N, CA, C and O atoms as a DFTB+ gen file, in Angstrom:
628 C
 N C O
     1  1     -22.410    -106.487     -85.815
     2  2     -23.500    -106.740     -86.751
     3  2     -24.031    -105.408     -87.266
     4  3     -23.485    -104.357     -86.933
     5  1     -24.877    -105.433     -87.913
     6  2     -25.791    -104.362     -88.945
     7  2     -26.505    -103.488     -87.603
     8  3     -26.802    -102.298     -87.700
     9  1     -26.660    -104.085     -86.687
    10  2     -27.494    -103.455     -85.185
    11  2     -26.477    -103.018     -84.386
    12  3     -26.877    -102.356     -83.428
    13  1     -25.058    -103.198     -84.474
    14  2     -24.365    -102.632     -83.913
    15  2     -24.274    -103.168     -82.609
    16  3     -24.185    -102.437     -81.623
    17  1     -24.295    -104.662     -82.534
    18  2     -24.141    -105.356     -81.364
    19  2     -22.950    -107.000     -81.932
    20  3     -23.024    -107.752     -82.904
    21  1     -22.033    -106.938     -80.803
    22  2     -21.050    -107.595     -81.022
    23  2     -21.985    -108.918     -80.940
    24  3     -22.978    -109.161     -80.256
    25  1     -21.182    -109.778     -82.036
    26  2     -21.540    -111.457     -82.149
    27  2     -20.571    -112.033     -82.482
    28  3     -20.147    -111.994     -83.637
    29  1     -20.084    -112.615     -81.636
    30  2     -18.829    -113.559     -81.881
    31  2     -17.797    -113.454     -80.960
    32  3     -17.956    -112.871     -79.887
    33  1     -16.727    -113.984     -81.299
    34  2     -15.474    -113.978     -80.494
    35  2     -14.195    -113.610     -80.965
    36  3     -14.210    -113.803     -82.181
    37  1     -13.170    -113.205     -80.634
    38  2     -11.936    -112.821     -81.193
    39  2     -11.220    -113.421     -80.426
    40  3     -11.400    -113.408     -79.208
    41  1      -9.894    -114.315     -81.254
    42  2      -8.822    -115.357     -80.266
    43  2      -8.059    -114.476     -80.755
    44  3      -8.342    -113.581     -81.552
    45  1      -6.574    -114.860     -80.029
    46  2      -5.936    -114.173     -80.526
    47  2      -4.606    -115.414     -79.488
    48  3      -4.452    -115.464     -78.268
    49  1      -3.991    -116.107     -80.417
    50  2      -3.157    -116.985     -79.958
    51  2      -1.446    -116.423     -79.935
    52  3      -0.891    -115.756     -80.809
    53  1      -0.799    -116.984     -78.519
    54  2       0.557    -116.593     -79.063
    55  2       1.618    -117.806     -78.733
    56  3       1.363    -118.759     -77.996
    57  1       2.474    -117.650     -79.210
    58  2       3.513    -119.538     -79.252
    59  2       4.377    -118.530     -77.670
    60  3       4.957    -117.444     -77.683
    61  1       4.107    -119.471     -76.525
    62  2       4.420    -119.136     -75.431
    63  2       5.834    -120.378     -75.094
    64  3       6.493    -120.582     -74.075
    65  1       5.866    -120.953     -76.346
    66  2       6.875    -122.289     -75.874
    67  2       8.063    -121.807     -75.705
    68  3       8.777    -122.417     -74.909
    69  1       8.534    -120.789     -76.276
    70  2       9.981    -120.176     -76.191
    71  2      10.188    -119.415     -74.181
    72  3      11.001    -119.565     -73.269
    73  1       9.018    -118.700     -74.382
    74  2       9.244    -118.343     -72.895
    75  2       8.735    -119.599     -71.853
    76  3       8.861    -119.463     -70.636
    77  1       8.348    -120.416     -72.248
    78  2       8.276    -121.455     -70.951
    79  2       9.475    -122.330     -70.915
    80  3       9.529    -123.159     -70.007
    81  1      10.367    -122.265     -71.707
    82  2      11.426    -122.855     -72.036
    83  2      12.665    -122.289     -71.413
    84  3      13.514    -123.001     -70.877
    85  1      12.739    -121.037     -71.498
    86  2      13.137    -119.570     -70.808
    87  2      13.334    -120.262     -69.473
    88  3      14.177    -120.903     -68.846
    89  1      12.125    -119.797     -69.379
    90  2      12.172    -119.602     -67.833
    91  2      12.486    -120.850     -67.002
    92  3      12.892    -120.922     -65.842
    93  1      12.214    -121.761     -67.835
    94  2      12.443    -123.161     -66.839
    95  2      14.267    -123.181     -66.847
    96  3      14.913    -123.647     -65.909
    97  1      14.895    -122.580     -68.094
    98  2      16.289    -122.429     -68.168
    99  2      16.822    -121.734     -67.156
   100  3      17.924    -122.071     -66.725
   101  1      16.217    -120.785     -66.676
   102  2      16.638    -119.494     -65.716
   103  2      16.138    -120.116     -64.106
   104  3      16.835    -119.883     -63.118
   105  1      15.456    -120.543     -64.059
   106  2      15.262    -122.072     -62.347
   107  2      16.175    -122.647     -62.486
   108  3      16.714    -122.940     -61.418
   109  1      16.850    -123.117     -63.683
   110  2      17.739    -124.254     -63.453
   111  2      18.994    -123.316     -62.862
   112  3      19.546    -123.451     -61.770
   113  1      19.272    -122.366     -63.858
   114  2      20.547    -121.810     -63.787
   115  2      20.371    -121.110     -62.868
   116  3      21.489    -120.984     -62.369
   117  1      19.540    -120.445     -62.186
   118  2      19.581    -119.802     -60.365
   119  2      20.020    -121.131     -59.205
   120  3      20.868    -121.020     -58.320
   121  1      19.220    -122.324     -59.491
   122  2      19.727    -123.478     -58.853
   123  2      20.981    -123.553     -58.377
   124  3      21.513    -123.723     -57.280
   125  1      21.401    -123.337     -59.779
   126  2      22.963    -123.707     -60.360
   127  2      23.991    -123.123     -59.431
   128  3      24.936    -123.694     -58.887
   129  1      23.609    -121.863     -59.361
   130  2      23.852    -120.779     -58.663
   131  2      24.114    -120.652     -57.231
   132  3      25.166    -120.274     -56.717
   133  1      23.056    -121.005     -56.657
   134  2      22.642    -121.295     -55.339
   135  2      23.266    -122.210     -54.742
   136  3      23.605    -122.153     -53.560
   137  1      23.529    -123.376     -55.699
   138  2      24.387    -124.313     -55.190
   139  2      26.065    -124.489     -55.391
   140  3      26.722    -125.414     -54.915
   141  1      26.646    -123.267     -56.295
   142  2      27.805    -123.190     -56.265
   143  2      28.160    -122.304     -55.193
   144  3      29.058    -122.454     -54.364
   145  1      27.587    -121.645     -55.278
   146  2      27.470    -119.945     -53.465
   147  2      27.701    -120.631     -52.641
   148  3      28.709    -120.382     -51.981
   149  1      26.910    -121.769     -52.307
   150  2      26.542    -122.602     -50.745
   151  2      27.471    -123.974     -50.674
   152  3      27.521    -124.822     -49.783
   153  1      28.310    -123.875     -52.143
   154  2      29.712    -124.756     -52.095
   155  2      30.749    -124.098     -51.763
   156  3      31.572    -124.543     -50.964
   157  1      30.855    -122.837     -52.390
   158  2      32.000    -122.113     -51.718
   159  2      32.117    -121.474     -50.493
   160  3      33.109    -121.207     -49.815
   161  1      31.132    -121.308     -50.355
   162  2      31.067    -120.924     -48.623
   163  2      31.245    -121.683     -47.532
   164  3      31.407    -121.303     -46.372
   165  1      31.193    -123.246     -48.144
   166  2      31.427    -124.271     -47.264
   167  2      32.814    -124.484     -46.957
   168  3      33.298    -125.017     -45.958
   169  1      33.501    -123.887     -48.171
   170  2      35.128    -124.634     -48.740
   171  2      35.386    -123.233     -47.716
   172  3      36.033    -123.354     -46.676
   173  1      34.941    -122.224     -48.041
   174  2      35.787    -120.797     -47.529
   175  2      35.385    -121.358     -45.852
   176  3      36.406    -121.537     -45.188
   177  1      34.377    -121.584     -45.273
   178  2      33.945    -121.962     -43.817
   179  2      35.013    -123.018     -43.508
   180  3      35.564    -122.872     -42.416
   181  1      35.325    -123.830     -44.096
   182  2      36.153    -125.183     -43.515
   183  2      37.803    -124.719     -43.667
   184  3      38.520    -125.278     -42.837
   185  1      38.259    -124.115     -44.270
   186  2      39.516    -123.366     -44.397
   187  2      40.258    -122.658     -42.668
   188  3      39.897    -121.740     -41.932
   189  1      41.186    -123.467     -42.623
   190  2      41.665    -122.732     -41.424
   191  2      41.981    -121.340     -41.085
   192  3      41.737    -120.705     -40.059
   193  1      42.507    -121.043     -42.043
   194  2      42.974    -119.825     -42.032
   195  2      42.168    -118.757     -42.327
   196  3      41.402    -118.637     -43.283
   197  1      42.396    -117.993     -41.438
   198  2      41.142    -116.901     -41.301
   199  2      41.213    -115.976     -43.156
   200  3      42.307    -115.909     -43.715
   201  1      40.378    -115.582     -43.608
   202  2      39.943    -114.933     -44.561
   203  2      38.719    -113.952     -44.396
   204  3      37.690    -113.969     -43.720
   205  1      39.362    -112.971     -45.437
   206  2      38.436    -111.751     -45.269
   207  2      38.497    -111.379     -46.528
   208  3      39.558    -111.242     -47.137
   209  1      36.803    -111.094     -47.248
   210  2      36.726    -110.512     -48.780
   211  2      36.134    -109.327     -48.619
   212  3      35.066    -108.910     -48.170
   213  1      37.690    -108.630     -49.395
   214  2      37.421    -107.159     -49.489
   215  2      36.756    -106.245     -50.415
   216  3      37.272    -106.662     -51.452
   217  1      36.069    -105.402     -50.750
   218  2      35.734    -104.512     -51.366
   219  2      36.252    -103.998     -52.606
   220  3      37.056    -104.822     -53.042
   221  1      36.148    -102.996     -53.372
   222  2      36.948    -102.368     -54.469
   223  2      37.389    -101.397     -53.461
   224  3      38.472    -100.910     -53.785
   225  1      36.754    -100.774     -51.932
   226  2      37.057     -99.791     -51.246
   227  2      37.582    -100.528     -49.936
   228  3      37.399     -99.986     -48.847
   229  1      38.164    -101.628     -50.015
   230  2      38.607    -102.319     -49.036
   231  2      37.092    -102.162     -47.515
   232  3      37.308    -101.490     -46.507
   233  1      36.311    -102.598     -47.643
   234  2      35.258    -102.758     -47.011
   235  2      35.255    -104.342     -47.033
   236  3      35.240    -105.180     -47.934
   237  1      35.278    -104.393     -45.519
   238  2      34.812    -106.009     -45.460
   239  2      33.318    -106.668     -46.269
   240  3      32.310    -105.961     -46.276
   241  1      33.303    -107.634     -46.727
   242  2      32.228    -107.847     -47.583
   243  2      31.928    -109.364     -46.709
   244  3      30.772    -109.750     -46.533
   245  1      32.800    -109.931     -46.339
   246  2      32.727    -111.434     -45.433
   247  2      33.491    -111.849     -44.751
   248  3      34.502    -111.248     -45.115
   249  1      33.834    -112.627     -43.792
   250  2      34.932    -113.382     -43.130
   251  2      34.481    -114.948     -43.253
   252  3      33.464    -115.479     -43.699
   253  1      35.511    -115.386     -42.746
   254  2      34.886    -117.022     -42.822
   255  2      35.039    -117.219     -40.808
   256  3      35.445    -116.332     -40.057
   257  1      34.680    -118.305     -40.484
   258  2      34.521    -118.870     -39.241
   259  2      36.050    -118.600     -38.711
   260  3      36.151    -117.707     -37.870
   261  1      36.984    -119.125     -39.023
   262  2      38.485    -118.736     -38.376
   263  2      38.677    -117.237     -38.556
   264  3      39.635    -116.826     -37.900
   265  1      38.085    -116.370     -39.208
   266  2      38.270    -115.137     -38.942
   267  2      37.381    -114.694     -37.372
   268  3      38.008    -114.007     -36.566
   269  1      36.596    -114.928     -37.183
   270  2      35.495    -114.524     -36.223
   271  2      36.230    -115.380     -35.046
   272  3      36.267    -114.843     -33.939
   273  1      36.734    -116.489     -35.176
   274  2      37.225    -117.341     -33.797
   275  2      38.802    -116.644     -33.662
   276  3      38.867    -115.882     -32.698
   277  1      39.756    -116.734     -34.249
   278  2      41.148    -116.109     -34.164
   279  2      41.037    -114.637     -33.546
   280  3      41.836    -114.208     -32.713
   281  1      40.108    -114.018     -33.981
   282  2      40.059    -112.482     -33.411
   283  2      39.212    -111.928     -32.412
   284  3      39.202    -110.786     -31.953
   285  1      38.436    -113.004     -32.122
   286  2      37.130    -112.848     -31.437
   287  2      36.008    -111.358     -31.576
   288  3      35.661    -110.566     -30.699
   289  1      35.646    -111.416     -33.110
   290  2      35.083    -110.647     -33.125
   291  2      33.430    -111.287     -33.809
   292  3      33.082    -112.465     -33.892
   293  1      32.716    -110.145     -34.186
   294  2      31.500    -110.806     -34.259
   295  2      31.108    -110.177     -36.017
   296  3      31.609    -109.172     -36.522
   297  1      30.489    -110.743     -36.419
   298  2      29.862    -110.594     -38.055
   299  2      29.631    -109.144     -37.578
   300  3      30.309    -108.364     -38.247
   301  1      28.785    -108.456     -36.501
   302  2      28.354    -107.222     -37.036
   303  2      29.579    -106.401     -36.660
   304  3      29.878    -105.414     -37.333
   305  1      30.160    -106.706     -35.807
   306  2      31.518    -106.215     -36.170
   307  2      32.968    -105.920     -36.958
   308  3      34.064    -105.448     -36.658
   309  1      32.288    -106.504     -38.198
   310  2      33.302    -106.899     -38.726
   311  2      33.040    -106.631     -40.621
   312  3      33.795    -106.156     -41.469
   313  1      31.730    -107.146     -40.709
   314  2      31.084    -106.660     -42.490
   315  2      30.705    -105.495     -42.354
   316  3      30.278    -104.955     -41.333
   317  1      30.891    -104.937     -43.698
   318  2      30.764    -103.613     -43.937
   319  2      31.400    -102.613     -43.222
   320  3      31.023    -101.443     -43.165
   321  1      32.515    -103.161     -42.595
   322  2      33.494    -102.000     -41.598
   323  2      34.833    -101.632     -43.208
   324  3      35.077    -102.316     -44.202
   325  1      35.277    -100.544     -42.837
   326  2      36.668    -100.747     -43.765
   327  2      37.797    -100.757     -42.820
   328  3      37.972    -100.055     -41.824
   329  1      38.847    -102.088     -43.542
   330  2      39.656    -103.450     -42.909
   331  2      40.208    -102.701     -41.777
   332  3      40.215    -103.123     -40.620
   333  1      40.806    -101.236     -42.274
   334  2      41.418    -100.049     -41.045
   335  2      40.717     -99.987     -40.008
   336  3      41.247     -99.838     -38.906
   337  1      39.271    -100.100     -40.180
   338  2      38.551     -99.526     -38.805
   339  2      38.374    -100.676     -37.576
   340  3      38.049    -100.561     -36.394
   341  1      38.755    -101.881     -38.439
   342  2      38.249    -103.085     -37.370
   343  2      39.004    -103.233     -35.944
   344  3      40.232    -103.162     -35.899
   345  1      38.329    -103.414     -34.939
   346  2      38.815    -103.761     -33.835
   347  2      39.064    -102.057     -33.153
   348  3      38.077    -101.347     -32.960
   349  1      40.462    -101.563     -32.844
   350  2      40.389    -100.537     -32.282
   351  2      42.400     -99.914     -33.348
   352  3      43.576     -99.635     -33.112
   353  1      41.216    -100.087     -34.666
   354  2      42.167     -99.947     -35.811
   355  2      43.751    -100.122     -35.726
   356  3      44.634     -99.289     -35.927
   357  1      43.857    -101.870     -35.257
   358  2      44.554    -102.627     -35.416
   359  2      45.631    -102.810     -36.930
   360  3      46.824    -103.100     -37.028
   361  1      44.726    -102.537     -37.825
   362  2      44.522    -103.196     -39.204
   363  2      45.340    -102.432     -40.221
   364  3      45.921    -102.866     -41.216
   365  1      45.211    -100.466     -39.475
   366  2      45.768     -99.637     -40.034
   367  2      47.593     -99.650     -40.217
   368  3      48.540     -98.881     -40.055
   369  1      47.446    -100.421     -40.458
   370  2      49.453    -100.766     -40.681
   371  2      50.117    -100.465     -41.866
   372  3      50.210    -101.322     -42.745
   373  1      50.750     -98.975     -42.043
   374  2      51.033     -98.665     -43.326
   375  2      52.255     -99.364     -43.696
   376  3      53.268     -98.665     -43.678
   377  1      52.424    -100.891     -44.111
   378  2      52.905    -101.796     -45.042
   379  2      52.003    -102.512     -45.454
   380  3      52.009    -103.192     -46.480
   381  1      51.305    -102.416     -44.796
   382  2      49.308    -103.681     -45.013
   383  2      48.573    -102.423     -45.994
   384  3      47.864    -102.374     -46.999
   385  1      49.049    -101.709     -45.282
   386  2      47.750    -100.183     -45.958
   387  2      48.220     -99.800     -47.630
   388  3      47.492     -99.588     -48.600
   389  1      49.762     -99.809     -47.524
   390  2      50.354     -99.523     -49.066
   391  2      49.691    -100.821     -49.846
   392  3      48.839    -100.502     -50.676
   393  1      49.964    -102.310     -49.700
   394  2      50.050    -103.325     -50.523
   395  2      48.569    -103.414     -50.735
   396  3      48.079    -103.476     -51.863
   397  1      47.949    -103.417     -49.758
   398  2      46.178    -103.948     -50.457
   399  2      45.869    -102.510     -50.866
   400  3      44.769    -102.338     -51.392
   401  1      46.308    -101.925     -50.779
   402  2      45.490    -100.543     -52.049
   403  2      46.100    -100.334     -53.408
   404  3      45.532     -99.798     -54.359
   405  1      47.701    -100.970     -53.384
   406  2      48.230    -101.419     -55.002
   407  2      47.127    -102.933     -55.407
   408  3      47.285    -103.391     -56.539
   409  1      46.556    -103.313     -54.908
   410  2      46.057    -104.760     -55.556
   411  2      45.158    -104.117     -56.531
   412  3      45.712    -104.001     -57.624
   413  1      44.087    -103.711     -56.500
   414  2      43.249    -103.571     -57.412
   415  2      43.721    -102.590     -58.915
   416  3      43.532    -102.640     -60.130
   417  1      44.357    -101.818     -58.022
   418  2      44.427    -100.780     -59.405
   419  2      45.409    -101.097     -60.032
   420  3      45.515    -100.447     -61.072
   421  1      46.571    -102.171     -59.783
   422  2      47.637    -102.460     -60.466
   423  2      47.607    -104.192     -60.615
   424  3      48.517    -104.889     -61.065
   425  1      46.258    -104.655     -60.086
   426  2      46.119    -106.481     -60.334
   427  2      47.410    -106.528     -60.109
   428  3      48.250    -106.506     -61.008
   429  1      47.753    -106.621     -58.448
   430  2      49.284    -107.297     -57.797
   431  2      48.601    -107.936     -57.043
   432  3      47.382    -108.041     -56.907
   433  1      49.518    -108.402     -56.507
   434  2      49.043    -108.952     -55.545
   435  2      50.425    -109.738     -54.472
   436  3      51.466    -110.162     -54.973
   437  1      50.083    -109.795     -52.781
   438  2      51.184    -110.031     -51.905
   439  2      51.111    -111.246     -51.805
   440  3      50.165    -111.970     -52.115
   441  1      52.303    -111.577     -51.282
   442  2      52.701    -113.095     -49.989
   443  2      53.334    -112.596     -49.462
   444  3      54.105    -111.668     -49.708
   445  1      52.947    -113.516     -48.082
   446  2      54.058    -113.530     -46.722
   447  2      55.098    -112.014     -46.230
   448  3      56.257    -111.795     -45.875
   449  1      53.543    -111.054     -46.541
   450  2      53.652    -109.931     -45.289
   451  2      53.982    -110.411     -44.266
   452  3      53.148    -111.315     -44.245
   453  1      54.613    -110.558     -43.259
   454  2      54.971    -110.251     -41.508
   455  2      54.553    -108.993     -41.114
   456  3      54.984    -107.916     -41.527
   457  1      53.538    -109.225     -40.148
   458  2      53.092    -108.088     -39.181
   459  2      52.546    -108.723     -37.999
   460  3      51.644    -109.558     -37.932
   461  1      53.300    -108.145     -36.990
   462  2      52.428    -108.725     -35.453
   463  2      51.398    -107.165     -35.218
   464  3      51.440    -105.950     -35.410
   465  1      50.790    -107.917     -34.841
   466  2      49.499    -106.823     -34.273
   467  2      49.373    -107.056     -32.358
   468  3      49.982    -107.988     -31.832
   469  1      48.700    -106.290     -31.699
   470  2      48.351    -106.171     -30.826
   471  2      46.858    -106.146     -30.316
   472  3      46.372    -105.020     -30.208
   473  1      45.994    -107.307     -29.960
   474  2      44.775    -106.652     -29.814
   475  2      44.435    -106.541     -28.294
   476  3      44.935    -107.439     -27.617
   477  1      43.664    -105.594     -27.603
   478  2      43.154    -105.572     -26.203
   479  2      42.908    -106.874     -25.382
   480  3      43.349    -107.162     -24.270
   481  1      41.947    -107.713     -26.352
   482  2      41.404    -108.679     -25.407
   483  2      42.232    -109.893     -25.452
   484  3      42.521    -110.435     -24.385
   485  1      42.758    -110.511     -26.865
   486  2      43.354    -111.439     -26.784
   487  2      45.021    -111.371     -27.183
   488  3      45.446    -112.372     -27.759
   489  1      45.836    -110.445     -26.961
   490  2      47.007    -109.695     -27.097
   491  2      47.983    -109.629     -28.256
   492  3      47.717    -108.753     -29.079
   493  1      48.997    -110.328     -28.482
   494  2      50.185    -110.466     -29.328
   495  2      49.674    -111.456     -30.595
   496  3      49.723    -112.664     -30.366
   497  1      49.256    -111.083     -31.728
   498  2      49.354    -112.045     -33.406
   499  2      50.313    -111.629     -33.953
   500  3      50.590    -110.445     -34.145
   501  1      50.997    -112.692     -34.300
   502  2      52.296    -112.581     -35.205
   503  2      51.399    -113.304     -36.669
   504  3      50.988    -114.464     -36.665
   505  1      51.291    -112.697     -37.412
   506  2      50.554    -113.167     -38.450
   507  2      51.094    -113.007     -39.933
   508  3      51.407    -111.865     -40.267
   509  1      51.196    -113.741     -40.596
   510  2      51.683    -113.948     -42.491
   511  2      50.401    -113.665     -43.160
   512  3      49.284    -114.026     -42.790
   513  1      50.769    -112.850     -44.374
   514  2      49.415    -112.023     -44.700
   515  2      49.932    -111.942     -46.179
   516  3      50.928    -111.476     -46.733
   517  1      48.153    -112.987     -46.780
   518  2      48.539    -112.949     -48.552
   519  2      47.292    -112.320     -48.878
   520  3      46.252    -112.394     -48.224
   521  1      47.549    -111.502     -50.277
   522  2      46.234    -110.604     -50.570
   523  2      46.085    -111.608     -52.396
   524  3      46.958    -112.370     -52.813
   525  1      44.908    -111.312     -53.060
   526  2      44.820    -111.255     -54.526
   527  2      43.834    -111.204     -54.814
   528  3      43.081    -111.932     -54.168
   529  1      43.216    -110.365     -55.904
   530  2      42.552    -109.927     -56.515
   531  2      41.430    -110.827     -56.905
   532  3      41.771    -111.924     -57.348
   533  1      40.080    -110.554     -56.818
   534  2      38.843    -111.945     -57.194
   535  2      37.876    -111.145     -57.608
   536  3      37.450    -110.074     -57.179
   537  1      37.556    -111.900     -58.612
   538  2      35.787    -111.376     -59.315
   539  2      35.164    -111.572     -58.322
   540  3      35.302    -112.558     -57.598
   541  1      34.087    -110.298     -58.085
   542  2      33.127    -110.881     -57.195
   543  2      31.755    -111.153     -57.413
   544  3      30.935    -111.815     -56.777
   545  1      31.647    -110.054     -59.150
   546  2      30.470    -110.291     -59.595
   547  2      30.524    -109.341     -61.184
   548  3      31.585    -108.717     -61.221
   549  1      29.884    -109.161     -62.123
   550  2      30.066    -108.713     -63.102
   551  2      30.558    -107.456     -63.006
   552  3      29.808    -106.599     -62.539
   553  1      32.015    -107.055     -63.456
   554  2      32.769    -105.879     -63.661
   555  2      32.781    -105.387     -62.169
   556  3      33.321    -104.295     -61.990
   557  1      32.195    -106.119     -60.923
   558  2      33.211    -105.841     -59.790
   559  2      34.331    -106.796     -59.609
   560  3      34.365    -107.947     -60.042
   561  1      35.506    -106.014     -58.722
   562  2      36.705    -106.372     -58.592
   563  2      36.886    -107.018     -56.626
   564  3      35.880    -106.770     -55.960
   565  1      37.439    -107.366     -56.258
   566  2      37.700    -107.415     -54.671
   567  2      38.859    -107.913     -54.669
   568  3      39.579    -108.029     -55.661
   569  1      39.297    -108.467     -52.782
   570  2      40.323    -108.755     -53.061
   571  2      40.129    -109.699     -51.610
   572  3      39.600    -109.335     -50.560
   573  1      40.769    -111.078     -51.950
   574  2      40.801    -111.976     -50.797
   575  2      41.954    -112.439     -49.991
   576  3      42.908    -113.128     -50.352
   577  1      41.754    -112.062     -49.128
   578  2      42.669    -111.291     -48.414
   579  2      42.610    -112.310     -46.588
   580  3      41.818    -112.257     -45.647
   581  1      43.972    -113.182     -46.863
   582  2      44.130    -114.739     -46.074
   583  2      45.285    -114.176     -45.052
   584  3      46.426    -113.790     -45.308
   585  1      44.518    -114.276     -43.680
   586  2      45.780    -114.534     -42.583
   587  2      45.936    -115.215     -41.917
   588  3      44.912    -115.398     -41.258
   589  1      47.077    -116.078     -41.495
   590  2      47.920    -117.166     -41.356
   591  2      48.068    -116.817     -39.953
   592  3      48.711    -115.770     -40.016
   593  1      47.848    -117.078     -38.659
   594  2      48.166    -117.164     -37.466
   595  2      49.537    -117.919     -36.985
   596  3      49.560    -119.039     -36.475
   597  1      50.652    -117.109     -37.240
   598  2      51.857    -118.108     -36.755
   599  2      52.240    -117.762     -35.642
   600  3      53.452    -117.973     -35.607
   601  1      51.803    -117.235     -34.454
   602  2      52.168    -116.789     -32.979
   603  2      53.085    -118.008     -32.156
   604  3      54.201    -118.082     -31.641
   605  1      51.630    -119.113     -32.412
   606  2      52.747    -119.905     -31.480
   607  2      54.145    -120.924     -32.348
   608  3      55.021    -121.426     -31.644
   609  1      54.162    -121.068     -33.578
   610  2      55.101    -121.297     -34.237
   611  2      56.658    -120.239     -33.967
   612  3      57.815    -120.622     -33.796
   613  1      56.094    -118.817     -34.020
   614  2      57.066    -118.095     -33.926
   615  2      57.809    -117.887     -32.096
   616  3      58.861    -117.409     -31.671
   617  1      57.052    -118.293     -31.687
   618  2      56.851    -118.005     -30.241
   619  2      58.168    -119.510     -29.780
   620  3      58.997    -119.403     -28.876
   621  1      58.060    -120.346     -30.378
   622  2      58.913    -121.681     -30.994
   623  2      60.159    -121.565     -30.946
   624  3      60.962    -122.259     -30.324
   625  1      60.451    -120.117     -32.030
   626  2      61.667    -120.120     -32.148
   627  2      62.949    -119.911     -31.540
   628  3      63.978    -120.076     -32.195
């Protein structure tokens, strides 16, 4: 006013419908999310055959339940180790060591490696070993990486 004292009000409106629209899109699609993760983890958990998802640096990133029971090892033993170091570096097998370090940089990928291993506690795996390459998340690469327990099949022959 002329006295130099405020009278009145100032609104000042904004169309918020686009971001409430947003965001209710982005709940759904985390949902979405949440529930495809906690599907595949079920499918990878119920899978016999032990599996292990590797790294771009071959770093364990997960195992499923037949990995942890076949080897008797434990989650903290086992994520975030690299695949060489596990156990009492069992793993380091340069025909295993050449093929999963061509996977990524040349998108190859193996079947039906043969390698028996030796471990301390539970002794002789004769094991078939397939690797291939998997998105794991935007512009990362990994590699899932399935072993086949054929001891007592081979043990058969």
């Amino acid at each position: 006013t002329i006295d130099d004292v405020i009278d009145g009000v100032v609104l000042t409106f904004s169309d918020i419908t686009q971001l409430k629209k947003s965001t209710g899109e982005l709940r759904k699609l985390n949902a979405s999310m949440q529930a495809s993760k906690k599907y595949a983890e079920n499918i990878v958990d119920t899978v016999r055959e032990a599996l292990l998802v590797l790294d771009a640096d071959l770093h364990v990133i997960s195992a499923n339940r037949s990995f942890y029971s076949l080897f008797q090892v434990t989650k903290e033993e086992t994520e975030g180790r690299l695949i060489y170091d596990l156990g009492k570096r069992q793993w380091d097998n340069p025909a295993l060591r050449k093929l999963l370090e061509e996977v990524l940089p040349h998108d190859t990928h193996f079947d039906d490696l043969r390698v028996d291993f030796k471990f301390p506690n539970i002794g002789m795996k004769k094991t078939v070993l397939n690797a291939r390459r998997i998105d794991l998340a935007e512009n990362k690469k990994g590699i899932l990486f399935a072993i086949e327990d054929v001891t007592q099949a081979a043990g058969a022959e």
